[in-house]
Amino acid sequence: MKKRNTILLLGISAIAILVLAQIIIIRGILKQNHEMLYLRYRLLSQEAIASLRRQYRVDVYDTVRFILNDYSEKVAAELPLIKDEEELNRKKSEILDYFTVTLNQEEYLSDYLSAYFERMGVEKDFISRIEIRNLEIISTDTFPIIRTFNFFGKPPPEPGGPDPGISRRNRAPAEGGITAASPGIYPAGGTRLLVERRGLEDNYYSLFFEFFIDFSDKQKMVLQASSASLAMSLFSLIIVVAIFMFTYKNLMEEKRLSGLKTDFINNMTHELKTPLATITVAGKTLEMERIRQDDAKVLETAKLIGKQSIHLNQLINMILEISMWERTEFQLDRKKVPIEEVMNDIVNSFRIGPGNSATLTTKYNFNGLEAGIDLVYFITMINNLLSNAVKYSVKDPVINIEGYTADRKIFVRIADNGIGISKSDQKHIFEKFYRTSSGNIHKFKGLGLGLYYVKKIATAHGGDVTVSSKPGKGSIFTVTIPY
Ligand code: ADP
């Protein structure tokens, strides 16, 4: 039990480690594919922007630039007149909003990118967003509206880097500036792609912003790109788990069989010891002077020795037979015999022999059939079933034997009123050495071989044996043999 648990624990741990390793690998692959995708779109975007400027010699922000300059001229005149701090901040906020809305509404880079992506045969649907990083209104004085990052003093962060982090870290507003409203439309976790950083300047303003795009179904795209690796990894995992389960099951089966064998050896030893002990005692008895004087006692003891020797011999023959059956193919010596007569002979011998305590009823319907069977094995088979019917009963045994033919098959049904067999045991009783737990209590002696033989003999004849039983009620064994 302890060993079994250790194996199970080791196996499960190994699989858990494997799953963990696979998760790490898959995460790596997903990350790599994500980055590849990111890089690919970044390159494509750069190509698109370059081609736009090369081909049309326009800037996508030309319209924006004019609108913003007109607006800035107006606010540049207003700003120096505002004295109230609160009022000034409100105005700045309004300016920032206007810039943001205008930039996002009037740019046409996103349309151009989308068309370019389509032409390149890649995903064209994305969300775009411009975020202002630096904005100053130039009047008699310079009015900082927002200053979240010192783009010119410090090197700009690597494209594709965690820009939300950077902007947050550097969001401390400069004196007189205000913080930018946080962009709400993006999924968290930096899945958006920075396409470009741009500065725009005119008479009345200086502006610096970042243009982002975000693929709404990017995760799906990444998953698609990784699907082969994912499938392979899942497949290999399934195989490993299946192999483990198969090996474990086999191991348990081996253990069970070895347990059955040990039981068998114990039972066998017990079976052998009983006649041997009787013979030893009988021998000792014969040594006694008093007994030797009494002819009747000598004869009785000699008979007892003879009987026990025969029993011992039978047991030894059985062991020899088992090992022979295991080593050689089952050879049948088939001869045509009248089945009904054979059945009558078996039952009659049984009635006066081991079954003398039982009530036996028979009902045959063989219509004088002669079938080719191995007589010796057939007798062994029916005898084993009859012996069990008597052996496994706690009250007076009543055994009903029925025989008939149907579908070119011989049916022999042996029904008893014995202790019955539970459903879980029924699955195993035909296995070699198998004994039910009640069978192991030495009240019912046995080696767990009787039904194993029955099954072997029936299948060697091309037939089968089945059981139906209810614990406490009795059992019905049915042998079928084709003819
Ligand atoms: P053995 O009788 O030597 O134990 P068998 O192979 O003949 O071995 O039977 C296997 C087990 O099936 C027995 O241990 C017993 O528990 C159960 N069994 C067999 N026949 C009967 C029966 N007629 N009624 C109840 N239990 C039975």
Short mmCIF file of C-alpha atoms and ligand atoms in Angstrom, two decimals:
data_model
loop_
_atom_site.label_atom_id
_atom_site.label_comp_id
_atom_site.label_asym_id
_atom_site.label_seq_id
_atom_site.Cartn_x
_atom_site.Cartn_y
_atom_site.Cartn_z
CA MET A 1 0.00 0.00 0.00
CA LYS A 2 2.82 2.31 0.99
CA LYS A 3 4.77 1.42 -2.16
CA ARG A 4 1.68 1.94 -4.27
CA ASN A 5 1.10 5.39 -2.80
CA THR A 6 4.76 6.31 -3.33
CA ILE A 7 4.57 5.31 -6.99
CA LEU A 8 1.32 7.20 -7.41
CA LEU A 9 2.75 10.26 -5.69
CA LEU A 10 5.96 10.16 -7.72
CA GLY A 11 4.02 9.73 -10.96
CA ILE A 12 1.65 12.58 -10.17
CA SER A 13 4.55 14.83 -9.16
CA ALA A 14 6.40 13.99 -12.37
CA ILE A 15 3.31 14.82 -14.41
CA ALA A 16 2.77 18.03 -12.44
CA ILE A 17 6.37 19.08 -13.12
CA LEU A 18 5.90 18.23 -16.77
CA VAL A 19 2.71 20.28 -16.94
CA LEU A 20 4.51 23.17 -15.27
CA ALA A 21 7.40 22.90 -17.72
CA GLN A 22 4.94 22.84 -20.61
CA ILE A 23 3.15 25.90 -19.25
CA ILE A 24 6.46 27.76 -19.02
CA ILE A 25 7.39 26.71 -22.55
CA ILE A 26 3.97 27.64 -23.93
CA ARG A 27 4.06 30.99 -22.18
CA GLY A 28 7.47 31.56 -23.72
CA ILE A 29 6.15 30.67 -27.15
CA LEU A 30 3.11 32.90 -26.71
CA LYS A 31 5.29 35.77 -25.55
CA GLN A 32 7.65 35.26 -28.45
CA ASN A 33 4.81 35.14 -30.94
CA HIS A 34 3.30 38.20 -29.34
CA GLU A 35 6.57 40.06 -29.73
CA MET A 36 6.99 38.84 -33.28
CA LEU A 37 3.55 40.10 -34.12
CA TYR A 38 4.31 43.39 -32.43
CA LEU A 39 7.52 43.75 -34.37
CA ARG A 40 5.88 42.82 -37.62
CA TYR A 41 3.17 45.44 -37.26
CA ARG A 42 5.67 47.99 -36.12
CA LEU A 43 7.75 47.42 -39.24
CA LEU A 44 4.66 47.45 -41.43
CA SER A 45 3.49 50.69 -39.82
CA GLN A 46 6.85 52.30 -40.39
CA GLU A 47 6.83 51.15 -43.99
CA ALA A 48 3.33 52.53 -44.38
CA ILE A 49 4.27 55.93 -42.97
CA ALA A 50 7.42 56.08 -45.10
CA SER A 51 5.51 55.15 -48.23
CA LEU A 52 2.83 57.72 -47.46
CA ARG A 53 5.35 60.49 -47.18
CA ARG A 54 7.32 59.27 -50.19
CA GLN A 55 4.37 58.82 -52.51
CA TYR A 56 2.07 61.67 -51.61
CA ARG A 57 4.56 64.05 -50.06
CA VAL A 58 1.99 64.97 -47.48
CA ASP A 59 1.86 64.83 -43.76
CA VAL A 60 -1.18 63.19 -42.26
CA TYR A 61 -1.27 65.96 -39.66
CA ASP A 62 -1.39 68.91 -42.07
CA THR A 63 -5.08 69.61 -41.48
CA VAL A 64 -4.69 69.11 -37.76
CA ARG A 65 -1.79 71.52 -37.66
CA PHE A 66 -3.88 74.35 -39.16
CA ILE A 67 -6.89 73.76 -36.99
CA LEU A 68 -4.76 73.65 -33.88
CA ASN A 69 -2.85 76.80 -34.81
CA ASP A 70 -6.07 78.73 -35.33
CA TYR A 71 -7.34 77.54 -32.01
CA SER A 72 -4.01 78.22 -30.27
CA GLU A 73 -3.91 81.79 -31.58
CA LYS A 74 -7.25 82.37 -29.90
CA VAL A 75 -6.33 80.79 -26.55
CA ALA A 76 -2.87 82.39 -26.57
CA ALA A 77 -4.59 85.74 -26.45
CA GLU A 78 -6.93 84.60 -23.67
CA LEU A 79 -4.49 82.87 -21.36
CA PRO A 80 -2.39 85.88 -20.20
CA LEU A 81 -5.58 87.65 -19.16
CA ILE A 82 -6.73 84.95 -16.75
CA LYS A 83 -5.59 85.78 -13.28
CA ASP A 84 -7.53 83.31 -11.20
CA GLU A 85 -5.56 80.08 -10.67
CA GLU A 86 -8.64 77.87 -10.75
CA GLU A 87 -9.94 79.50 -13.86
CA LEU A 88 -6.54 79.07 -15.47
CA ASN A 89 -6.46 75.36 -14.71
CA ARG A 90 -9.95 74.89 -16.06
CA LYS A 91 -8.94 76.61 -19.27
CA LYS A 92 -5.82 74.48 -19.58
CA SER A 93 -7.90 71.37 -19.16
CA GLU A 94 -10.27 72.58 -21.88
CA ILE A 95 -7.31 73.25 -24.18
CA LEU A 96 -5.93 69.77 -23.59
CA ASP A 97 -9.30 68.23 -24.34
CA TYR A 98 -9.64 70.20 -27.52
CA PHE A 99 -6.17 69.19 -28.69
CA THR A 100 -6.81 65.55 -27.87
CA VAL A 101 -10.19 65.41 -29.56
CA THR A 102 -8.98 67.25 -32.65
CA LEU A 103 -5.88 65.11 -32.99
CA ASN A 104 -7.88 61.92 -32.71
CA GLN A 105 -10.64 63.09 -35.02
CA GLU A 106 -8.72 64.74 -37.77
CA GLU A 107 -5.77 62.42 -38.26
CA TYR A 108 -6.02 60.03 -41.16
CA LEU A 109 -2.95 57.93 -40.44
CA SER A 110 -5.12 55.15 -39.02
CA ASP A 111 -7.17 54.91 -42.22
CA TYR A 112 -4.04 54.80 -44.26
CA LEU A 113 -2.46 52.14 -42.00
CA SER A 114 -5.59 50.03 -42.17
CA ALA A 115 -5.62 50.16 -45.97
CA TYR A 116 -1.92 49.38 -46.06
CA PHE A 117 -2.33 46.37 -43.73
CA GLU A 118 -5.15 45.10 -45.92
CA ARG A 119 -2.97 45.34 -48.98
CA MET A 120 -0.27 43.38 -47.15
CA GLY A 121 -2.80 40.69 -46.30
CA VAL A 122 -2.64 41.12 -42.54
CA GLU A 123 -5.24 42.04 -39.93
CA LYS A 124 -6.63 45.49 -40.73
CA ASP A 125 -9.00 46.14 -37.84
CA PHE A 126 -7.58 48.00 -34.88
CA ILE A 127 -8.33 50.86 -32.55
CA SER A 128 -6.11 53.92 -32.79
CA ARG A 129 -5.46 56.62 -30.26
CA ILE A 130 -3.25 59.65 -29.98
CA GLU A 131 -2.03 60.64 -26.56
CA ILE A 132 -0.47 64.00 -25.86
CA ARG A 133 2.72 63.93 -23.86
CA ASN A 134 3.81 67.55 -24.05
CA LEU A 135 1.82 70.63 -24.93
CA GLU A 136 2.70 74.27 -24.64
CA ILE A 137 0.75 77.29 -25.75
CA ILE A 138 3.05 80.07 -26.90
CA SER A 139 1.91 83.58 -26.22
CA THR A 140 3.83 86.49 -24.75
CA ASP A 141 4.78 83.81 -22.29
CA THR A 142 4.90 80.04 -22.69
CA PHE A 143 2.01 78.26 -21.01
CA PRO A 144 2.74 74.64 -20.24
CA ILE A 145 -0.54 72.76 -20.56
CA ILE A 146 0.82 69.28 -19.99
CA ARG A 147 4.32 68.05 -19.47
CA THR A 148 4.39 64.39 -18.66
CA PHE A 149 7.68 63.42 -20.15
CA ASN A 150 10.90 65.12 -20.94
CA PHE A 151 11.22 63.72 -24.44
CA PHE A 152 14.10 65.82 -25.51
CA GLY A 153 16.14 65.75 -22.37
CA LYS A 154 16.02 61.97 -21.95
CA PRO A 155 16.27 59.36 -24.65
CA PRO A 156 12.75 58.24 -25.61
CA PRO A 157 11.80 54.81 -24.29
CA GLU A 158 12.31 51.80 -26.51
CA PRO A 159 9.41 51.26 -28.83
CA GLY A 160 7.34 48.40 -27.58
CA GLY A 161 8.51 48.98 -24.04
CA PRO A 162 6.06 49.19 -21.24
CA ASP A 163 4.92 52.68 -22.03
CA PRO A 164 2.09 52.87 -19.46
CA GLY A 165 4.69 52.35 -16.78
CA ILE A 166 6.98 54.97 -18.15
CA SER A 167 4.29 57.55 -18.50
CA ARG A 168 3.07 56.85 -15.01
CA ARG A 169 6.53 57.15 -13.60
CA ASN A 170 7.09 60.42 -15.32
CA ARG A 171 3.69 61.83 -14.88
CA ALA A 172 4.71 64.32 -12.21
CA PRO A 173 3.38 67.48 -13.78
CA ALA A 174 5.71 70.35 -14.36
CA GLU A 175 4.93 73.54 -12.59
CA GLY A 176 1.76 75.05 -13.85
CA GLY A 177 0.98 72.03 -16.01
CA ILE A 178 -1.87 69.59 -15.58
CA THR A 179 -1.93 65.82 -15.84
CA ALA A 180 -3.40 64.12 -18.86
CA ALA A 181 -6.59 62.20 -18.54
CA SER A 182 -5.79 58.48 -18.42
CA PRO A 183 -6.74 56.66 -21.60
CA GLY A 184 -9.67 54.47 -20.80
CA ILE A 185 -10.28 52.61 -24.01
CA TYR A 186 -7.27 50.33 -23.89
CA PRO A 187 -7.05 46.94 -22.31
CA ALA A 188 -4.59 46.91 -19.46
CA GLY A 189 -1.24 45.21 -19.81
CA GLY A 190 0.41 47.07 -22.67
CA THR A 191 -1.05 45.21 -25.62
CA ARG A 192 -1.13 48.36 -27.73
CA LEU A 193 1.52 49.15 -30.24
CA LEU A 194 3.31 52.45 -30.42
CA VAL A 195 3.41 53.45 -34.08
CA GLU A 196 5.13 56.79 -33.88
CA ARG A 197 6.16 59.69 -31.70
CA ARG A 198 5.65 63.04 -33.26
CA GLY A 199 6.27 66.63 -32.51
CA LEU A 200 4.19 69.41 -34.10
CA GLU A 201 5.02 73.06 -33.79
CA ASP A 202 3.51 76.20 -35.09
CA ASN A 203 3.34 79.87 -34.17
CA TYR A 204 1.17 79.43 -31.10
CA TYR A 205 1.82 75.92 -29.81
CA SER A 206 4.38 73.23 -29.41
CA LEU A 207 3.08 69.68 -29.16
CA PHE A 208 4.47 66.23 -28.63
CA PHE A 209 2.33 63.11 -28.83
CA GLU A 210 2.31 59.35 -29.31
CA PHE A 211 0.20 57.43 -31.78
CA PHE A 212 -0.92 53.95 -30.72
CA ILE A 213 -2.81 51.18 -32.37
CA ASP A 214 -4.40 48.21 -30.64
CA PHE A 215 -5.67 45.01 -32.25
CA SER A 216 -8.86 44.02 -30.55
CA ASP A 217 -8.39 40.35 -31.43
CA LYS A 218 -4.65 40.29 -31.08
CA GLN A 219 -4.78 37.49 -28.51
CA LYS A 220 -6.65 35.37 -31.04
CA MET A 221 -3.99 36.12 -33.64
CA VAL A 222 -1.21 35.14 -31.25
CA LEU A 223 -3.06 31.95 -30.35
CA GLN A 224 -3.49 31.13 -34.02
CA ALA A 225 0.19 31.62 -34.65
CA SER A 226 1.00 29.33 -31.71
CA SER A 227 -1.66 26.72 -32.36
CA ALA A 228 0.72 24.07 -33.75
CA SER A 229 3.01 24.25 -30.70
CA LEU A 230 0.00 24.30 -28.37
CA ALA A 231 -1.54 21.25 -30.03
CA MET A 232 1.74 19.34 -29.98
CA SER A 233 2.37 20.12 -26.35
CA LEU A 234 -1.16 19.11 -25.39
CA PHE A 235 -0.86 15.92 -27.41
CA SER A 236 2.45 14.94 -25.81
CA LEU A 237 0.96 15.62 -22.37
CA ILE A 238 -2.02 13.41 -23.09
CA ILE A 239 0.31 10.63 -24.26
CA VAL A 240 2.47 10.90 -21.13
CA VAL A 241 -0.58 10.79 -18.85
CA ALA A 242 -2.01 7.84 -20.79
CA ILE A 243 1.30 5.94 -20.57
CA PHE A 244 1.49 6.61 -16.86
CA MET A 245 -2.05 5.44 -16.28
CA PHE A 246 -1.49 2.33 -18.38
CA THR A 247 1.75 1.47 -16.57
CA TYR A 248 0.19 2.12 -13.18
CA LYS A 249 -2.79 -0.06 -14.01
CA ASN A 250 -0.51 -2.86 -15.17
CA LEU A 251 1.54 -2.56 -12.03
CA MET A 252 -1.55 -2.83 -9.88
CA GLU A 253 -2.74 -5.82 -11.90
CA GLU A 254 0.64 -7.51 -11.41
CA LYS A 255 0.41 -6.82 -7.71
CA ARG A 256 -3.07 -8.25 -7.55
CA LEU A 257 -1.97 -11.39 -9.40
CA SER A 258 1.02 -11.84 -7.17
CA GLY A 259 -1.28 -11.49 -4.17
CA LEU A 260 -3.58 -14.13 -5.64
CA LYS A 261 -0.59 -16.42 -6.16
CA THR A 262 0.47 -15.99 -2.55
CA ASP A 263 -3.08 -16.83 -1.46
CA PHE A 264 -2.96 -19.86 -3.71
CA ILE A 265 0.30 -21.10 -2.19
CA ASN A 266 -1.12 -20.64 1.30
CA ASN A 267 -4.30 -22.48 0.38
CA MET A 268 -2.35 -25.20 -1.39
CA THR A 269 -0.08 -25.71 1.59
CA HIS A 270 -3.13 -25.94 3.78
CA GLU A 271 -4.75 -28.45 1.41
CA LEU A 272 -1.61 -30.59 1.25
CA LYS A 273 -1.00 -30.48 4.97
CA THR A 274 -4.39 -31.88 5.91
CA PRO A 275 -4.04 -35.36 4.27
CA LEU A 276 -0.37 -35.44 5.17
CA ALA A 277 -1.15 -34.83 8.82
CA THR A 278 -3.79 -37.58 8.72
CA ILE A 279 -1.31 -40.02 7.16
CA THR A 280 1.32 -39.13 9.78
CA VAL A 281 -1.13 -39.70 12.61
CA ALA A 282 -2.32 -42.98 10.98
CA GLY A 283 1.33 -44.13 10.70
CA LYS A 284 1.90 -43.35 14.34
CA THR A 285 -1.29 -45.22 15.23
CA LEU A 286 -0.08 -48.30 13.37
CA GLU A 287 3.12 -48.24 15.41
CA MET A 288 1.08 -48.86 18.55
CA GLU A 289 1.13 -52.44 19.77
CA ARG A 290 -2.44 -52.22 20.97
CA ILE A 291 -3.74 -51.20 17.53
CA ARG A 292 -1.73 -53.84 15.67
CA GLN A 293 -3.49 -56.53 17.73
CA ASP A 294 -6.83 -55.34 16.41
CA ASP A 295 -7.22 -56.36 12.74
CA ALA A 296 -10.28 -54.23 12.22
CA LYS A 297 -8.44 -51.10 13.48
CA VAL A 298 -5.43 -51.87 11.24
CA LEU A 299 -7.69 -52.22 8.24
CA GLU A 300 -9.51 -49.01 9.04
CA THR A 301 -6.24 -47.11 9.46
CA ALA A 302 -4.82 -48.60 6.26
CA LYS A 303 -7.97 -47.55 4.40
CA LEU A 304 -7.64 -44.04 5.83
CA ILE A 305 -4.03 -43.88 4.68
CA GLY A 306 -5.08 -45.13 1.25
CA LYS A 307 -7.86 -42.55 0.98
CA GLN A 308 -5.68 -39.68 2.07
CA SER A 309 -2.91 -40.82 -0.29
CA ILE A 310 -5.38 -40.73 -3.16
CA HIS A 311 -6.46 -37.25 -2.14
CA LEU A 312 -2.84 -36.17 -1.90
CA ASN A 313 -2.19 -37.68 -5.28
CA GLN A 314 -5.14 -35.85 -6.74
CA LEU A 315 -3.87 -32.56 -5.37
CA ILE A 316 -0.39 -33.13 -6.75
CA ASN A 317 -1.82 -34.13 -10.12
CA MET A 318 -3.85 -30.98 -10.14
CA ILE A 319 -0.75 -28.86 -9.54
CA LEU A 320 1.08 -30.70 -12.29
CA GLU A 321 -1.87 -30.23 -14.57
CA ILE A 322 -2.03 -26.50 -13.90
CA SER A 323 1.60 -26.02 -14.83
CA MET A 324 1.11 -28.25 -17.89
CA TRP A 325 -1.92 -26.24 -18.98
CA GLU A 326 0.07 -23.09 -18.63
CA ARG A 327 2.93 -24.36 -20.76
CA THR A 328 1.17 -26.25 -23.54
CA GLU A 329 -1.72 -25.42 -25.80
CA PHE A 330 -4.97 -26.86 -24.66
CA GLN A 331 -5.43 -30.11 -26.66
CA LEU A 332 -8.96 -31.50 -26.92
CA ASP A 333 -9.64 -35.10 -27.75
CA ARG A 334 -13.11 -34.67 -29.26
CA LYS A 335 -15.40 -37.64 -29.68
CA LYS A 336 -19.07 -37.78 -30.58
CA VAL A 337 -21.03 -38.63 -27.44
CA PRO A 338 -24.73 -38.62 -26.53
CA ILE A 339 -24.92 -35.54 -24.32
CA GLU A 340 -27.97 -36.52 -22.31
CA GLU A 341 -26.43 -39.87 -21.36
CA VAL A 342 -23.18 -38.18 -20.38
CA MET A 343 -25.04 -35.66 -18.22
CA ASN A 344 -27.03 -38.42 -16.54
CA ASP A 345 -23.82 -40.34 -15.77
CA ILE A 346 -22.11 -37.29 -14.29
CA VAL A 347 -25.08 -36.32 -12.13
CA ASN A 348 -25.70 -39.88 -10.94
CA SER A 349 -22.08 -40.35 -9.91
CA PHE A 350 -22.17 -37.01 -8.17
CA ARG A 351 -25.40 -37.88 -6.38
CA ILE A 352 -23.90 -40.93 -4.74
CA GLY A 353 -20.52 -39.28 -4.23
CA PRO A 354 -19.74 -35.71 -3.12
CA GLY A 355 -23.29 -34.54 -3.70
CA ASN A 356 -25.04 -37.02 -1.46
CA SER A 357 -26.22 -34.28 0.87
CA ALA A 358 -27.82 -32.32 -1.95
CA THR A 359 -31.21 -32.46 -3.63
CA LEU A 360 -30.56 -32.67 -7.35
CA THR A 361 -33.20 -32.22 -10.03
CA THR A 362 -32.57 -32.56 -13.74
CA LYS A 363 -34.45 -31.52 -16.85
CA TYR A 364 -32.94 -32.26 -20.23
CA ASN A 365 -34.07 -31.44 -23.72
CA PHE A 366 -31.21 -32.59 -25.92
CA ASN A 367 -33.35 -34.60 -28.39
CA GLY A 368 -30.82 -37.43 -28.50
CA LEU A 369 -28.07 -35.09 -29.67
CA GLU A 370 -24.57 -36.47 -30.16
CA ALA A 371 -21.92 -33.79 -29.96
CA GLY A 372 -18.15 -33.85 -30.47
CA ILE A 373 -16.65 -32.99 -27.09
CA ASP A 374 -13.66 -33.97 -24.99
CA LEU A 375 -15.42 -36.24 -22.52
CA VAL A 376 -12.79 -36.07 -19.75
CA TYR A 377 -12.66 -32.29 -19.74
CA PHE A 378 -16.44 -32.02 -20.05
CA ILE A 379 -16.91 -34.23 -16.98
CA THR A 380 -14.32 -32.18 -15.04
CA MET A 381 -16.13 -28.99 -16.01
CA ILE A 382 -19.62 -30.10 -14.92
CA ASN A 383 -18.22 -31.73 -11.77
CA ASN A 384 -16.47 -28.52 -10.77
CA LEU A 385 -19.71 -26.58 -11.12
CA LEU A 386 -21.67 -29.19 -9.15
CA SER A 387 -19.02 -29.33 -6.38
CA ASN A 388 -19.12 -25.55 -6.02
CA ALA A 389 -22.92 -25.61 -5.85
CA VAL A 390 -22.66 -27.93 -2.85
CA LYS A 391 -19.56 -26.33 -1.33
CA TYR A 392 -20.84 -22.76 -1.34
CA SER A 393 -24.09 -23.34 0.47
CA VAL A 394 -24.94 -22.90 4.12
CA LYS A 395 -28.30 -24.66 4.08
CA ASP A 396 -29.34 -28.00 2.50
CA PRO A 397 -28.19 -27.67 -1.09
CA VAL A 398 -30.85 -27.78 -3.79
CA ILE A 399 -29.39 -27.94 -7.26
CA ASN A 400 -31.40 -27.70 -10.47
CA ILE A 401 -29.67 -28.92 -13.60
CA GLU A 402 -31.11 -28.07 -16.98
CA GLY A 403 -29.87 -29.03 -20.41
CA TYR A 404 -31.13 -28.00 -23.85
CA THR A 405 -30.01 -26.99 -27.30
CA ALA A 406 -30.60 -23.77 -29.20
CA ASP A 407 -28.84 -22.05 -32.13
CA ARG A 408 -26.64 -25.11 -32.64
CA LYS A 409 -25.37 -24.77 -29.10
CA ILE A 410 -25.58 -27.00 -26.05
CA PHE A 411 -26.71 -25.17 -22.92
CA VAL A 412 -26.13 -26.59 -19.43
CA ARG A 413 -27.58 -24.52 -16.59
CA ILE A 414 -26.67 -25.33 -13.00
CA ALA A 415 -28.67 -23.35 -10.44
CA ASP A 416 -28.08 -23.56 -6.71
CA ASN A 417 -29.53 -22.05 -3.54
CA GLY A 418 -26.10 -21.26 -2.09
CA ILE A 419 -24.49 -18.16 -0.64
CA GLY A 420 -24.41 -16.35 -3.99
CA ILE A 421 -21.72 -14.09 -5.42
CA SER A 422 -21.58 -10.29 -5.28
CA LYS A 423 -21.55 -8.29 -8.52
CA SER A 424 -17.95 -7.16 -8.01
CA ASP A 425 -16.77 -10.75 -7.44
CA GLN A 426 -18.65 -12.06 -10.45
CA LYS A 427 -16.24 -10.16 -12.68
CA HIS A 428 -13.26 -12.08 -11.29
CA ILE A 429 -14.35 -15.57 -10.28
CA PHE A 430 -13.17 -17.13 -13.57
CA GLU A 431 -9.65 -15.77 -13.08
CA LYS A 432 -6.86 -18.06 -12.01
CA PHE A 433 -6.46 -18.31 -8.21
CA TYR A 434 -9.32 -15.91 -7.57
CA ARG A 435 -11.35 -16.62 -4.47
CA THR A 436 -13.98 -14.35 -2.99
CA SER A 437 -13.27 -13.11 0.50
CA SER A 438 -15.85 -15.51 1.92
CA GLY A 439 -13.99 -18.25 0.06
CA ASN A 440 -10.79 -17.34 1.83
CA ILE A 441 -12.25 -18.02 5.21
CA HIS A 442 -11.18 -21.58 5.60
CA LYS A 443 -14.73 -22.70 6.05
CA PHE A 444 -14.84 -23.09 2.27
CA LYS A 445 -11.69 -24.81 1.17
CA GLY A 446 -10.40 -24.28 -2.30
CA LEU A 447 -7.59 -23.08 -4.53
CA GLY A 448 -9.42 -20.66 -6.78
CA LEU A 449 -8.90 -22.90 -9.79
CA GLY A 450 -12.22 -24.70 -10.29
CA LEU A 451 -13.98 -21.98 -12.25
CA TYR A 452 -10.74 -21.08 -14.03
CA TYR A 453 -10.76 -24.65 -15.37
CA VAL A 454 -14.43 -24.44 -16.25
CA LYS A 455 -13.81 -21.31 -18.30
CA LYS A 456 -10.75 -22.82 -19.98
CA ILE A 457 -12.58 -25.99 -20.93
CA ALA A 458 -15.66 -24.14 -22.21
CA THR A 459 -13.64 -21.72 -24.33
CA ALA A 460 -11.43 -24.55 -25.64
CA HIS A 461 -14.66 -26.07 -26.98
CA GLY A 462 -15.47 -22.75 -28.65
CA GLY A 463 -18.08 -21.95 -26.02
CA ASP A 464 -18.30 -19.96 -22.81
CA VAL A 465 -19.53 -19.94 -19.23
CA THR A 466 -21.50 -17.16 -17.58
CA VAL A 467 -22.81 -16.50 -14.11
CA SER A 468 -25.81 -14.72 -12.70
CA SER A 469 -26.12 -14.56 -8.97
CA LYS A 470 -27.60 -12.73 -6.01
CA PRO A 471 -25.79 -12.88 -2.66
CA GLY A 472 -27.84 -14.91 -0.21
CA LYS A 473 -30.14 -16.23 -2.89
CA GLY A 474 -28.01 -18.54 -5.04
CA SER A 475 -26.15 -18.69 -8.32
CA ILE A 476 -26.80 -19.89 -11.84
CA PHE A 477 -23.87 -20.98 -14.01
CA THR A 478 -24.58 -21.49 -17.70
CA VAL A 479 -22.19 -23.34 -19.97
CA THR A 480 -22.65 -23.01 -23.72
CA ILE A 481 -20.85 -25.20 -26.21
CA PRO A 482 -21.43 -25.05 -29.95
CA TYR A 483 -21.85 -28.34 -31.76
P1 ADP B 1 -12.48 -22.41 -5.20
O1 ADP B 1 -13.82 -23.03 -5.08
O2 ADP B 1 -11.39 -23.38 -5.16
O3 ADP B 1 -12.29 -21.27 -4.28
P2 ADP B 1 -13.38 -21.63 -7.83
O4 ADP B 1 -12.62 -21.14 -9.00
O5 ADP B 1 -14.16 -22.89 -8.02
O6 ADP B 1 -12.36 -21.77 -6.65
O7 ADP B 1 -14.35 -20.52 -7.37
C1 ADP B 1 -13.91 -19.20 -7.24
C2 ADP B 1 -14.77 -18.46 -6.22
O8 ADP B 1 -16.08 -18.29 -6.74
C3 ADP B 1 -14.92 -19.18 -4.94
O9 ADP B 1 -13.96 -18.77 -4.02
C4 ADP B 1 -16.31 -18.83 -4.46
O10 ADP B 1 -16.25 -17.72 -3.62
C5 ADP B 1 -17.03 -18.43 -5.71
N1 ADP B 1 -18.01 -19.46 -6.15
C6 ADP B 1 -17.83 -20.40 -7.08
N2 ADP B 1 -18.96 -21.12 -7.25
C7 ADP B 1 -19.87 -20.62 -6.39
C8 ADP B 1 -21.24 -20.93 -6.10
N3 ADP B 1 -21.91 -21.92 -6.72
N4 ADP B 1 -21.88 -20.19 -5.17
C9 ADP B 1 -21.23 -19.19 -4.54
N5 ADP B 1 -19.95 -18.84 -4.78
C10 ADP B 1 -19.27 -19.54 -5.70
#
